[in-house]
Each structure stands twice: as C-alpha cells, then as structure tokens.
PDB file of C-alpha atoms in Angstrom:
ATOM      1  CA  UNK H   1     130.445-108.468  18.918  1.00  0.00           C
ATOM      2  CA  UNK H   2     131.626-111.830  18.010  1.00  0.00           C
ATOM      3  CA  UNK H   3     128.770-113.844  19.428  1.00  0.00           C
ATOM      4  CA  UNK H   4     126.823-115.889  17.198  1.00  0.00           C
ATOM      5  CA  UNK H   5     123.082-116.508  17.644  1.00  0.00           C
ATOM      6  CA  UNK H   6     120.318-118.198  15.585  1.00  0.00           C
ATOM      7  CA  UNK H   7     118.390-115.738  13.500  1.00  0.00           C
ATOM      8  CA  UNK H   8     114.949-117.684  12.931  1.00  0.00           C
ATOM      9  CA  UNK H   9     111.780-116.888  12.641  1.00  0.00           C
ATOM     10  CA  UNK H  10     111.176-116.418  16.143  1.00  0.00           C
ATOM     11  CA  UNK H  11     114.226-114.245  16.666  1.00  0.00           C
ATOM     12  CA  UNK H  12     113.338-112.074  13.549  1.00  0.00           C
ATOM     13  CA  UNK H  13     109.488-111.659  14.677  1.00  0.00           C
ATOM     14  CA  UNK H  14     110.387-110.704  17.921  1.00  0.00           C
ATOM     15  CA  UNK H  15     112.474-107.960  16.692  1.00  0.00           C
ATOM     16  CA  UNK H  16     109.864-106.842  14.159  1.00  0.00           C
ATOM     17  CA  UNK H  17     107.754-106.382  17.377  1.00  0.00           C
ATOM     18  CA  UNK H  18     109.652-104.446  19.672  1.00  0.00           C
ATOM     19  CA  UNK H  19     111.178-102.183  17.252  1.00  0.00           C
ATOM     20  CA  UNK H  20     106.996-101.124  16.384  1.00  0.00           C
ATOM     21  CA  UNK H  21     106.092-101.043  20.130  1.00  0.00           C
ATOM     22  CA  UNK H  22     109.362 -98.551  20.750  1.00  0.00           C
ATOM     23  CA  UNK H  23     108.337 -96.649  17.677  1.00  0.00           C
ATOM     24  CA  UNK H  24     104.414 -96.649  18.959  1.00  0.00           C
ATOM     25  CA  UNK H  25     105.517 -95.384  22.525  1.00  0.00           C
ATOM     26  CA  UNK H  26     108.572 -92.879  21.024  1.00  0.00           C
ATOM     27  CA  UNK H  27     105.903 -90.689  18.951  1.00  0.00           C
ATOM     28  CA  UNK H  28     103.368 -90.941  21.355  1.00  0.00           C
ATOM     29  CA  UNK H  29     100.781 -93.460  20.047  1.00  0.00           C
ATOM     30  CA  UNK H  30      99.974 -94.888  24.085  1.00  0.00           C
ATOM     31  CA  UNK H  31      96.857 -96.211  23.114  1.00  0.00           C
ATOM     32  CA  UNK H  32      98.312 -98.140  20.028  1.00  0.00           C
ATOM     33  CA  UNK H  33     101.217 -98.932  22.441  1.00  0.00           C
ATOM     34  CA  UNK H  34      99.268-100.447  25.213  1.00  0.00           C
ATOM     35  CA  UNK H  35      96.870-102.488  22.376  1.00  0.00           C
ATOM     36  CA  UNK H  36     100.031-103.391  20.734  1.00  0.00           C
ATOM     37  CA  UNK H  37     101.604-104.519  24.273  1.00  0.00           C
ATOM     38  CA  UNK H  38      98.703-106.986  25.101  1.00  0.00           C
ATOM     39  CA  UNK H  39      98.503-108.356  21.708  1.00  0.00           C
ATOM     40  CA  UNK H  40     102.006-109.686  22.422  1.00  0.00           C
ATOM     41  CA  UNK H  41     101.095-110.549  26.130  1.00  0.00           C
ATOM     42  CA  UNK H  42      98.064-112.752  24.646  1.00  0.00           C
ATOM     43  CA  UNK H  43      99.985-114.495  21.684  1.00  0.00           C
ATOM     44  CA  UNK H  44     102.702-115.334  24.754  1.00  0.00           C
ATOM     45  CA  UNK H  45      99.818-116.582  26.570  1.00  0.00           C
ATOM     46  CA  UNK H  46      98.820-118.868  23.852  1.00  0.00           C
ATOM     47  CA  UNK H  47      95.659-116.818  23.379  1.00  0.00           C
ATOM     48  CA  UNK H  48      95.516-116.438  19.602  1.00  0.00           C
ATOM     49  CA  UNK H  49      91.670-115.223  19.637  1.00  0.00           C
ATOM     50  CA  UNK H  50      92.837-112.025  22.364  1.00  0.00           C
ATOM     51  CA  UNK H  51      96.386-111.956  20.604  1.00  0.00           C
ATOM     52  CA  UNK H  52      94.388-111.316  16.947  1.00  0.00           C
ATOM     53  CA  UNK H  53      91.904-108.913  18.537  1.00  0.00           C
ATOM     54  CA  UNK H  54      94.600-106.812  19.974  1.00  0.00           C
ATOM     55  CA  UNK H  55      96.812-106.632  17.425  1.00  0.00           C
ATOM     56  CA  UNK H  56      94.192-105.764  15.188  1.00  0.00           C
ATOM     57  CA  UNK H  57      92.949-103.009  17.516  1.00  0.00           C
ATOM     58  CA  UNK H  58      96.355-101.683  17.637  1.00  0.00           C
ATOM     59  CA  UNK H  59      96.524-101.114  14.231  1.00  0.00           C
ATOM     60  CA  UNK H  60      92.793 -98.838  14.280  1.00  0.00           C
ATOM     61  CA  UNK H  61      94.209 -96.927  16.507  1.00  0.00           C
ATOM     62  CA  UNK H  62      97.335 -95.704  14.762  1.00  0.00           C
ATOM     63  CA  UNK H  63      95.121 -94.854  11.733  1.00  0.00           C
ATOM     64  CA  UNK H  64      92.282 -93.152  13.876  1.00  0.00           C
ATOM     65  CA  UNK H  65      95.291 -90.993  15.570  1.00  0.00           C
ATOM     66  CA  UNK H  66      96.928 -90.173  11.759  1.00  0.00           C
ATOM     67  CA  UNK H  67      93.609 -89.322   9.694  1.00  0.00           C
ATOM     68  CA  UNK H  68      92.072 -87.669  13.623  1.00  0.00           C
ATOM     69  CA  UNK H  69      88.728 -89.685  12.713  1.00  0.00           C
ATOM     70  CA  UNK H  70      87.201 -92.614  14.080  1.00  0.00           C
ATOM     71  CA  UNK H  71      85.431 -95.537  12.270  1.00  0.00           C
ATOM     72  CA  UNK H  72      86.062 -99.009  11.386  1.00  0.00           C
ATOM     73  CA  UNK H  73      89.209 -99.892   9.757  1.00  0.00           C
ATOM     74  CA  UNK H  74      87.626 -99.837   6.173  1.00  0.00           C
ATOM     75  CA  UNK H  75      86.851 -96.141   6.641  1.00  0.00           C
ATOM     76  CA  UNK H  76      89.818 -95.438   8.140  1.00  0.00           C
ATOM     77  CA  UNK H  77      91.934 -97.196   5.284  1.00  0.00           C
ATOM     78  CA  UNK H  78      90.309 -95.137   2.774  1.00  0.00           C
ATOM     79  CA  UNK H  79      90.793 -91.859   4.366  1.00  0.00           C
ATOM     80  CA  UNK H  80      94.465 -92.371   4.881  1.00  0.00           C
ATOM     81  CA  UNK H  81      94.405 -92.830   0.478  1.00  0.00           C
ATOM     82  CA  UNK H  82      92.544 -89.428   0.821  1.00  0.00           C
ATOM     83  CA  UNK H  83      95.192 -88.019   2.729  1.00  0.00           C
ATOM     84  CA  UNK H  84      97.551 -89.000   0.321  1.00  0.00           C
ATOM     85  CA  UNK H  85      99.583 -91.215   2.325  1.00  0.00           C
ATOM     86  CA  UNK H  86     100.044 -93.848  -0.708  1.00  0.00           C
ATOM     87  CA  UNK H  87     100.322 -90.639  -2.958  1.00  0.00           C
ATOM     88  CA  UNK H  88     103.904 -92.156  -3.987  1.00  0.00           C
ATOM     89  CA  UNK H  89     102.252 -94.946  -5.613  1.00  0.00           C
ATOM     90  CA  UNK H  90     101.421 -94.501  -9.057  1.00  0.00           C
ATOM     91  CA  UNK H  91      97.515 -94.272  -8.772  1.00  0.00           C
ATOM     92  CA  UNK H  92      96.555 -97.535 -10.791  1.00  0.00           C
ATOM     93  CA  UNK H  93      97.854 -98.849  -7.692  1.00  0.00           C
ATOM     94  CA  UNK H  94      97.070 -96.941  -4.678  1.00  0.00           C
ATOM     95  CA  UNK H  95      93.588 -98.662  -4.568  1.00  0.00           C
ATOM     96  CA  UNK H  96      94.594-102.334  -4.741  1.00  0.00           C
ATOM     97  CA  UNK H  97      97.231-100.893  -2.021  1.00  0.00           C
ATOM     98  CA  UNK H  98      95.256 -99.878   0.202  1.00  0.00           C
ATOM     99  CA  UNK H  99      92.350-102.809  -0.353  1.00  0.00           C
ATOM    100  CA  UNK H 100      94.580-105.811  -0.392  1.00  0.00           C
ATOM    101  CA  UNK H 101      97.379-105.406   1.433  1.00  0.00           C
ATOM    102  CA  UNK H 102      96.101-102.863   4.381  1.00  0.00           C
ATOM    103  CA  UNK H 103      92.952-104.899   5.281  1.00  0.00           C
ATOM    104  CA  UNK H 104      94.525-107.500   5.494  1.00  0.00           C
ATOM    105  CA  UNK H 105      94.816-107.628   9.536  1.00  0.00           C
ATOM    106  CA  UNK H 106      91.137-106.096   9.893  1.00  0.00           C
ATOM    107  CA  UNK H 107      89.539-108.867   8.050  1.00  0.00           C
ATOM    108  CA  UNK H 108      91.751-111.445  10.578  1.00  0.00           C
ATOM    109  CA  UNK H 109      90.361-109.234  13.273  1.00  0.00           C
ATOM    110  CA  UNK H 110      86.765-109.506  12.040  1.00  0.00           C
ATOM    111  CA  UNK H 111      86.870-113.199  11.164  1.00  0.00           C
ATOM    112  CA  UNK H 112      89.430-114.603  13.991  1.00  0.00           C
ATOM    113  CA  UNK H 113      89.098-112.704  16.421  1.00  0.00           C
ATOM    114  CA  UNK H 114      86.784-110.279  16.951  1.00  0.00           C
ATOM    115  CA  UNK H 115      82.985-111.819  15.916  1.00  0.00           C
ATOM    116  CA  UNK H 116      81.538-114.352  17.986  1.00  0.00           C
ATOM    117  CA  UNK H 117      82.185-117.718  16.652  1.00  0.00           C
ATOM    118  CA  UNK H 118      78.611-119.188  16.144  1.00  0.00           C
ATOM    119  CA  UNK H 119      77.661-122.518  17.947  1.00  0.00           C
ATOM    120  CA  UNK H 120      80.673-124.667  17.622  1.00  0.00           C
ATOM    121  CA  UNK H 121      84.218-123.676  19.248  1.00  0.00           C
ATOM    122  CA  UNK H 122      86.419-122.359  17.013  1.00  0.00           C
ATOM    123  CA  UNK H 123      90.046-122.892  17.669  1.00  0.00           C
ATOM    124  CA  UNK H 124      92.663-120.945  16.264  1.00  0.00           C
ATOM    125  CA  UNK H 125      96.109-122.011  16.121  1.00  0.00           C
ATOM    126  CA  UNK H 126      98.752-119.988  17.282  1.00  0.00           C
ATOM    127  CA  UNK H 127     100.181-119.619  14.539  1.00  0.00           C
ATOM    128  CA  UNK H 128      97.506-117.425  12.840  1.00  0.00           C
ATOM    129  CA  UNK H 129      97.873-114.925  16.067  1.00  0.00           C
ATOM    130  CA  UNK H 130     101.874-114.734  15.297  1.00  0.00           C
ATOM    131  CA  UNK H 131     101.000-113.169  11.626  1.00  0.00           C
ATOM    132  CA  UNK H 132      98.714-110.976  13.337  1.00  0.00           C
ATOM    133  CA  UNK H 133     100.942-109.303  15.364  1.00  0.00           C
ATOM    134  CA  UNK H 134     103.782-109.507  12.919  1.00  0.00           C
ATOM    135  CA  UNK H 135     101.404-107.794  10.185  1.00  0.00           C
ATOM    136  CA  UNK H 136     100.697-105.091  12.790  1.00  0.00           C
ATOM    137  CA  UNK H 137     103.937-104.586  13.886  1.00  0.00           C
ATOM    138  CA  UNK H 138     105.088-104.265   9.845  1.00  0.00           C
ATOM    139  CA  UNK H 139     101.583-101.808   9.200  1.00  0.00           C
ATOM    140  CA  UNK H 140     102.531 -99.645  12.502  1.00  0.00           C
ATOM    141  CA  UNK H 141     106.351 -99.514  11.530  1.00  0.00           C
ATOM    142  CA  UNK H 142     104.792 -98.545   7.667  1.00  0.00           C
ATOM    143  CA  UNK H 143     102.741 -95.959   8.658  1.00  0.00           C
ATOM    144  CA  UNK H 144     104.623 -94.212  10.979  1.00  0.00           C
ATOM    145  CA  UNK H 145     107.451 -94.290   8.369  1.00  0.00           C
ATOM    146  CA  UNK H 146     104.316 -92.256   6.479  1.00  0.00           C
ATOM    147  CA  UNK H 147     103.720 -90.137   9.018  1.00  0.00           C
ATOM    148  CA  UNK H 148     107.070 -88.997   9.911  1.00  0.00           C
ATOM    149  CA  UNK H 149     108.164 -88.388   5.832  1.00  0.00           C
ATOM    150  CA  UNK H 150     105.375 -86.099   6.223  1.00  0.00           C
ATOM    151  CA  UNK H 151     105.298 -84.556   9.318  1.00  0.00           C
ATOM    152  CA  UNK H 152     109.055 -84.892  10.406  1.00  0.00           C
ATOM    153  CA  UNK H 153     109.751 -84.144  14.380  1.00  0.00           C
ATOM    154  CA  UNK H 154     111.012 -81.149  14.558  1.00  0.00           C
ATOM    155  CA  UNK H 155     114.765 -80.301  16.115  1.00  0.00           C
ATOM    156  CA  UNK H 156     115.160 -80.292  19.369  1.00  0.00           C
ATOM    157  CA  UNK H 157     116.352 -76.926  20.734  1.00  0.00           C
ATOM    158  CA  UNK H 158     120.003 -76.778  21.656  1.00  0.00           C
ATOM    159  CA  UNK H 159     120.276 -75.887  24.922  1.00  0.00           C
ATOM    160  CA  UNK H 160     122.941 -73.116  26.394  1.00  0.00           C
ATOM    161  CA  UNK H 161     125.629 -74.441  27.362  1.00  0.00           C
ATOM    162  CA  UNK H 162     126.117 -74.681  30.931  1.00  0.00           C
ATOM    163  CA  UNK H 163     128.741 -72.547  33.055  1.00  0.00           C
ATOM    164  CA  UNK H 164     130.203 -72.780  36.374  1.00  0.00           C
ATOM    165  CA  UNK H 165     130.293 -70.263  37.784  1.00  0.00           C
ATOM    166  CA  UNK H 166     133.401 -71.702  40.303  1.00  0.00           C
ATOM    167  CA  UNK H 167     136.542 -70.182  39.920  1.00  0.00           C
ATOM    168  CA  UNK H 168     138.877 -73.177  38.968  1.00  0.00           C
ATOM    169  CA  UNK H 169     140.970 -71.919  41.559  1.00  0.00           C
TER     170      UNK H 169
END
C-alpha cells in the first residue's frame, strides 16, 4: 500500500500472536482462546511468571480439545503421536518430534511458571515469557494446521438466492 514500516521482532511476534488467537477463536477453541488472550495480557503487563503459565495452559487445552482427553501435557503429547497427527513424519522421527520440540513450552510452564519457586524469589525476565507465548502461538497455529488437514470444515451451504417479490414497476 506503499507505506513502509519496520518489520522486527516485535512486529513479527505480534503477528505470530494474533493470527493463533483468530485461528483459536475461528474453530472454536474459547477456552484456548481466553488462556491464550491473558497470556498476552500478562507478558504486556510485564508479568512473565502469569504470561508463561498462560501460554502454557493455552497450549493443554488445544491438545485436550483434539485427542478429547485430559491429562498433563506429557500424556497429552503422546496421544496426539497415537492419533497419528505426526504420521507424516517418517517414524524414526515422530518420537524425537513429539519429545523435543512439543514439550518444549510444558517444561517452561513447569519450571517458570507454574511450580512454586522454593525460598528465594525467582525473577524471570521478560524475555523468557515472549518465547512462551510465541512457542504457543507457533504450537496452536501447528496443530490446528493438523487438525484441519484432517478434519477439514466442511462447505458452507449455499443459500437460495433471494427474490423480491416487488414488481420493478
């Protein structure tokens, strides 16, 4: 549109984010959605801890509403390589997959935000908060990718079209 604008990281994060909250609240994931939405509140905040939490919580739910279980995200994770969501993987690697890169944001959950910190204060810079809702906005924006190769929406249903019935004269 011939405007120019700096694409940073900032810009490109942001972006990452609301394109996975639209997706989350398009297809009907509210509970996701409203995780999602105050994992981004929290991180604007400057509340890395809540921000992590959330956006780690966020990504449980999407996997508890795609495999219809509930559990922790370890459970979860295996069930969607069950379901054979990494199925187009060769197999040496749907394991590594699915250990490595998937739990990835559960273990910053567990570790960052999520477990009591023990008897010193634990502060966690922002920027540790930022990956964590970056990594679930990628994971949600993955795996609904999955889940709609799979399960595509199906057509809407054209509608008749409407007729006046006024004479145009």
């Amino acid at each position: 549109d011939g405007e120019f604008f700096k694409l940073d990281a900032d810009f490109m994060g942001a972006q990452l984010a609301a394109e996975a909250h639209d997706a989350l609240a398009v297809h009907r994931f509210d509970g996701a959605a409203d995780e999602f939405a105050k994992a981004r509140q929290y991180l604007a905040a400057g509340e890395a801890r809540e921000a992590i939490f959330y956006a780690g919580h966020s990504f449980e739910s999407v996997m508890k509403v795609l495999t219809g279980m509930d559990g922790n995200a370890d459970r979860l994770i295996k069930q969607l390589g069950a379901d054979g969501y990494f199925d187009d993987l060769p197999e040496n690697l749907r394991l590594g997959f699915a250990e490595q890169v998937l739990k990835t944001l559960p273990n910053m959950r567990n570790k960052l935000g999520g477990h009591g910190q023990g008897a010193a204060v634990v502060s966690i810079p922002t920027v540790y908060a930022e990956l964590a809702v970056q990594l679930a906005a990628a994971f949600h924006n993955f795996l609904l990718a999955k889940h709609l190769e799979r399960k595509p929406p199906e057509p809407e249903p054209e509608s008749a079209p409407a007729f006046d019935d006024e004479l145009p004269f």
